[in-house]
CSV table of C-alpha atoms in Angstrom, one decimal:
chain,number,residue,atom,x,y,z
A,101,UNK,CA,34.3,-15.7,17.7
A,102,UNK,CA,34.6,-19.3,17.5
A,103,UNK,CA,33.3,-22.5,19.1
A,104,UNK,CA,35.4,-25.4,20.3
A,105,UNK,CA,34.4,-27.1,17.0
A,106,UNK,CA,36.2,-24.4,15.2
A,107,UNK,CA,33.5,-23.7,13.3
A,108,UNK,CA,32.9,-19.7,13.1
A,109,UNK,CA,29.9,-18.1,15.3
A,110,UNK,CA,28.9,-14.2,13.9
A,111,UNK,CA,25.9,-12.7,15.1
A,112,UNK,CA,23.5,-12.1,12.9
A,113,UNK,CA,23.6,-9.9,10.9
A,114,UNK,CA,21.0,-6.2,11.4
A,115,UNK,CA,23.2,-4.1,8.8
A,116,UNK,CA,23.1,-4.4,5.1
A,117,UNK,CA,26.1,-2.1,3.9
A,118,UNK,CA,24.6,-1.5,0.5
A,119,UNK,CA,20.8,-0.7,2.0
A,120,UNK,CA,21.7,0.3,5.3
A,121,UNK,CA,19.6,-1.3,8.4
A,122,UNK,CA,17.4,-4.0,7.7
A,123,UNK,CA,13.9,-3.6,9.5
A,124,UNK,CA,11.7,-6.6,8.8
A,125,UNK,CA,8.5,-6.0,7.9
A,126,UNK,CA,6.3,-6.8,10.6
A,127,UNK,CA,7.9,-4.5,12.7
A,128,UNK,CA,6.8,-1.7,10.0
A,129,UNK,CA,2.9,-2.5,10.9
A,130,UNK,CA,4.1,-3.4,14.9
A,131,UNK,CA,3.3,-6.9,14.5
A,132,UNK,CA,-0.1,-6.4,12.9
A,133,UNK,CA,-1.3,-8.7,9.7
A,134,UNK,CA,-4.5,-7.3,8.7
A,135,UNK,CA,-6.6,-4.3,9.0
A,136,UNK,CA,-10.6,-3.7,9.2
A,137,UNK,CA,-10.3,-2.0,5.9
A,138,UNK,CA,-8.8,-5.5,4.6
A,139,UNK,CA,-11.7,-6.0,2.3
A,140,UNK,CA,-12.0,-2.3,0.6
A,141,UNK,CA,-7.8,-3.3,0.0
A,142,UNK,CA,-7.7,-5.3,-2.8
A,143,UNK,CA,-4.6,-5.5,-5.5
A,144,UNK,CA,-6.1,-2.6,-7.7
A,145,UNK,CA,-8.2,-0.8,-5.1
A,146,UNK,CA,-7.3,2.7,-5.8
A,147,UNK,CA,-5.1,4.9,-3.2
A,148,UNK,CA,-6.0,8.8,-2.9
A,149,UNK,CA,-4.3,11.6,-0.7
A,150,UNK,CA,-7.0,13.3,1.3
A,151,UNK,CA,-6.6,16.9,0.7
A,152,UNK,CA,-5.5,17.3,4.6
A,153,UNK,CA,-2.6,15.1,3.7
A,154,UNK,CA,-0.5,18.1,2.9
A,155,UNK,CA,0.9,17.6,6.5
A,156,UNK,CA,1.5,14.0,6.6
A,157,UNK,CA,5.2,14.6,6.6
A,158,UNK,CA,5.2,17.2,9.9
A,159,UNK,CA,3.0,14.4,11.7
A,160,UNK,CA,5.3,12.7,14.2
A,161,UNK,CA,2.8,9.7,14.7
A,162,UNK,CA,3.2,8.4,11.3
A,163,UNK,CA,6.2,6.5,10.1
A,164,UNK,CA,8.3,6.6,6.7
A,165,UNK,CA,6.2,4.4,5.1
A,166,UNK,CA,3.3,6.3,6.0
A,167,UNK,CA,4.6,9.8,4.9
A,168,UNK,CA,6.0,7.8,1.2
A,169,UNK,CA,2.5,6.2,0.5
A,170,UNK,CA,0.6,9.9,1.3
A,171,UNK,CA,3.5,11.7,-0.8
A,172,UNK,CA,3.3,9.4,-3.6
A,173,UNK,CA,-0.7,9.7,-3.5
A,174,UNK,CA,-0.9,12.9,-3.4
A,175,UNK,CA,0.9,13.0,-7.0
A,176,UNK,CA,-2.2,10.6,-8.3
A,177,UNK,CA,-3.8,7.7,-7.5
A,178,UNK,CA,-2.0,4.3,-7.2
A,179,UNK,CA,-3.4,1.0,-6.9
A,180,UNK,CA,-2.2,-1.1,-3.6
A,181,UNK,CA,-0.2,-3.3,-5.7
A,182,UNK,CA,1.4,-0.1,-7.6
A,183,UNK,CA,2.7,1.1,-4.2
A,184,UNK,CA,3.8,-2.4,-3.0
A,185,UNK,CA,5.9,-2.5,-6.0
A,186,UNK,CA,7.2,1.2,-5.9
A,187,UNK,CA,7.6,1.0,-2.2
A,188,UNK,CA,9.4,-2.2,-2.4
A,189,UNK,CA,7.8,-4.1,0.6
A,190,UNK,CA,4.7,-7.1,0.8
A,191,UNK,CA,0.9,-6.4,-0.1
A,192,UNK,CA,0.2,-7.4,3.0
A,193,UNK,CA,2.4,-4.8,5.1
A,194,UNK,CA,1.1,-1.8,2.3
A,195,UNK,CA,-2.4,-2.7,3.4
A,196,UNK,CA,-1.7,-2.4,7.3
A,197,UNK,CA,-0.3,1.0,6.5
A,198,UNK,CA,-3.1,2.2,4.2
A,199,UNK,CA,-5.2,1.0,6.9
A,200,UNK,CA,-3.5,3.3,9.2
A,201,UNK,CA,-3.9,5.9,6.9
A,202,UNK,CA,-7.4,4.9,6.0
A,203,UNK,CA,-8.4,5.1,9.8
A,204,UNK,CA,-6.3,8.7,10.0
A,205,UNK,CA,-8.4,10.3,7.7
A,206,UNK,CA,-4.9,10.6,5.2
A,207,UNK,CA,-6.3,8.7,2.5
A,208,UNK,CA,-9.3,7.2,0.9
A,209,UNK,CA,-10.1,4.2,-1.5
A,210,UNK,CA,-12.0,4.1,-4.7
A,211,UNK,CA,-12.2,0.8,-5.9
A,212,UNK,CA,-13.1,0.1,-9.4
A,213,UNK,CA,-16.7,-1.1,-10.8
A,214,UNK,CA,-16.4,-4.9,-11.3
A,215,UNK,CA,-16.4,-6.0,-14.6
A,216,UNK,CA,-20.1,-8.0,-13.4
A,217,UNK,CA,-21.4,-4.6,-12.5
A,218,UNK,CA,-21.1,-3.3,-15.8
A,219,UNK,CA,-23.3,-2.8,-18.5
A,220,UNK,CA,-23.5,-5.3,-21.1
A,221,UNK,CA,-21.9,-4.5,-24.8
A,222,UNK,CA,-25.7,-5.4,-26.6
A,223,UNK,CA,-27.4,-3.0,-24.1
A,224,UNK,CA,-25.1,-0.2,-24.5
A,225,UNK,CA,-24.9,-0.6,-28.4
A,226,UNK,CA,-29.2,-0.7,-28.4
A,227,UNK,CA,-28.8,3.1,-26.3
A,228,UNK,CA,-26.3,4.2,-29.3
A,229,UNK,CA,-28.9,2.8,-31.8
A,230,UNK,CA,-31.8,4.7,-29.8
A,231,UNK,CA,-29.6,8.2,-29.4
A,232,UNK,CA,-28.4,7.8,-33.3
A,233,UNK,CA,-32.4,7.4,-34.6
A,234,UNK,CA,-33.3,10.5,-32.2
Protein backbone atom coordinates (compact mmCIF):
# COMPACT_ATOMS: atom_id res chain seq x y z
CA UNK A 1 0.00 0.00 0.00
CA UNK A 2 0.91 3.48 -0.39
CA UNK A 3 -0.23 6.99 0.63
CA UNK A 4 -0.56 9.96 -1.73
CA UNK A 5 2.78 11.05 -0.25
CA UNK A 6 4.33 8.03 -1.72
CA UNK A 7 5.60 7.10 1.18
CA UNK A 8 5.04 3.22 1.94
CA UNK A 9 2.20 2.18 4.66
CA UNK A 10 2.69 -1.84 5.90
CA UNK A 11 0.88 -3.06 8.75
CA UNK A 12 2.54 -3.84 11.43
CA UNK A 13 4.09 -6.43 11.67
CA UNK A 14 2.58 -9.82 14.23
CA UNK A 15 5.08 -12.44 12.54
CA UNK A 16 8.73 -12.77 13.18
CA UNK A 17 9.83 -15.43 10.37
CA UNK A 18 12.86 -16.54 12.39
CA UNK A 19 10.68 -16.88 15.95
CA UNK A 20 7.47 -17.30 14.67
CA UNK A 21 4.48 -15.04 16.22
CA UNK A 22 5.29 -12.44 18.40
CA UNK A 23 3.01 -12.35 21.66
CA UNK A 24 3.95 -9.44 23.87
CA UNK A 25 4.30 -9.97 27.20
CA UNK A 26 1.47 -8.61 28.94
CA UNK A 27 -0.72 -10.59 27.07
CA UNK A 28 1.24 -13.78 28.61
CA UNK A 29 -0.05 -12.67 32.38
CA UNK A 30 -3.63 -11.12 30.55
CA UNK A 31 -2.70 -7.68 31.31
CA UNK A 32 -1.69 -8.31 34.96
CA UNK A 33 1.67 -6.51 36.50
CA UNK A 34 1.95 -7.97 39.86
CA UNK A 35 0.82 -10.72 41.94
CA UNK A 36 -0.03 -11.06 45.92
CA UNK A 37 2.92 -13.37 46.15
CA UNK A 38 5.07 -10.24 44.71
CA UNK A 39 6.95 -9.97 47.94
CA UNK A 40 7.87 -13.87 48.60
CA UNK A 41 9.20 -13.27 44.48
CA UNK A 42 12.29 -11.81 44.77
CA UNK A 43 15.46 -12.24 42.03
CA UNK A 44 16.78 -15.37 43.92
CA UNK A 45 13.63 -16.60 45.68
CA UNK A 46 13.87 -20.20 44.94
CA UNK A 47 11.25 -22.06 42.49
CA UNK A 48 10.08 -25.72 43.41
CA UNK A 49 7.64 -28.18 41.46
CA UNK A 50 5.07 -29.39 43.87
CA UNK A 51 5.01 -33.05 43.66
CA UNK A 52 1.34 -32.83 42.04
CA UNK A 53 2.97 -30.90 39.26
CA UNK A 54 3.50 -34.10 37.36
CA UNK A 55 0.31 -33.06 35.44
CA UNK A 56 0.95 -29.58 34.73
CA UNK A 57 1.28 -30.36 31.05
CA UNK A 58 -2.38 -32.28 30.69
CA UNK A 59 -3.87 -29.14 32.49
CA UNK A 60 -5.75 -27.16 29.84
CA UNK A 61 -5.95 -23.99 32.16
CA UNK A 62 -2.36 -23.29 32.24
CA UNK A 63 -0.50 -21.75 29.37
CA UNK A 64 3.09 -22.58 27.79
CA UNK A 65 4.75 -20.60 30.12
CA UNK A 66 3.15 -22.21 32.82
CA UNK A 67 3.75 -25.82 31.85
CA UNK A 68 7.90 -24.66 30.87
CA UNK A 69 8.38 -23.03 34.47
CA UNK A 70 6.71 -26.37 36.25
CA UNK A 71 8.87 -28.66 33.76
CA UNK A 72 11.90 -26.93 34.31
CA UNK A 73 11.20 -27.00 38.23
CA UNK A 74 10.51 -30.16 38.50
CA UNK A 75 14.27 -30.97 37.31
CA UNK A 76 15.59 -28.67 40.46
CA UNK A 77 15.03 -25.61 41.88
CA UNK A 78 15.67 -22.32 39.97
CA UNK A 79 15.77 -18.91 41.21
CA UNK A 80 13.08 -16.30 39.52
CA UNK A 81 15.82 -14.60 37.72
CA UNK A 82 17.34 -18.20 36.53
CA UNK A 83 13.92 -18.86 34.78
CA UNK A 84 13.56 -15.22 33.47
CA UNK A 85 16.83 -15.80 31.80
CA UNK A 86 16.17 -19.46 30.57
CA UNK A 87 12.69 -18.64 29.61
CA UNK A 88 13.69 -15.55 27.79
CA UNK A 89 10.94 -13.17 28.99
CA UNK A 90 10.82 -10.02 31.88
CA UNK A 91 11.11 -10.69 35.86
CA UNK A 92 8.12 -9.13 36.01
CA UNK A 93 5.92 -11.35 33.62
CA UNK A 94 7.90 -14.78 35.32
CA UNK A 95 6.60 -13.50 38.63
CA UNK A 96 2.83 -13.14 37.42
CA UNK A 97 3.12 -16.72 36.21
CA UNK A 98 4.78 -18.10 39.30
CA UNK A 99 2.11 -16.36 41.06
CA UNK A 100 -0.36 -18.30 39.09
CA UNK A 101 1.39 -21.24 39.82
CA UNK A 102 1.91 -20.28 43.44
CA UNK A 103 -1.91 -19.70 43.91
CA UNK A 104 -2.46 -23.33 41.88
CA UNK A 105 -0.79 -25.19 44.32
CA UNK A 106 2.06 -26.16 41.19
CA UNK A 107 4.80 -24.68 42.96
CA UNK A 108 6.20 -23.35 46.12
CA UNK A 109 9.00 -20.73 47.10
CA UNK A 110 11.88 -21.12 49.53
CA UNK A 111 13.61 -18.07 49.78
CA UNK A 112 17.09 -17.95 51.18
CA UNK A 113 18.07 -16.91 54.89
CA UNK A 114 19.34 -13.25 54.58
CA UNK A 115 22.76 -12.70 54.99
CA UNK A 116 21.43 -10.41 58.48
CA UNK A 117 19.82 -13.48 59.74
CA UNK A 118 22.75 -15.40 59.91
CA UNK A 119 25.04 -16.25 62.47
CA UNK A 120 28.02 -14.20 63.02
CA UNK A 121 31.68 -15.77 61.98
CA UNK A 122 33.02 -15.00 65.90
CA UNK A 123 29.94 -16.79 67.33
CA UNK A 124 30.15 -19.72 65.15
CA UNK A 125 34.04 -20.04 65.57
CA UNK A 126 33.46 -19.75 69.82
CA UNK A 127 30.83 -23.14 69.15
CA UNK A 128 33.90 -24.90 67.18
CA UNK A 129 36.23 -23.86 70.03
CA UNK A 130 33.55 -25.17 72.68
CA UNK A 131 32.78 -28.65 70.49
CA UNK A 132 36.80 -29.02 69.86
CA UNK A 133 37.61 -28.64 74.01
CA UNK A 134 34.59 -31.24 74.67
Amino acid sequence: MTEQDGRSREAPRWFDDEAGPVVRPYAMTRGRTRTAAEGRLDLIAQVIAESRAERAADDRTLSPEHVEIVERCREAPLSVAELAAELDLPVGVVRVLIGDLLDADLVRVSRPVPPAELPDEQVLREVIDGLRAL
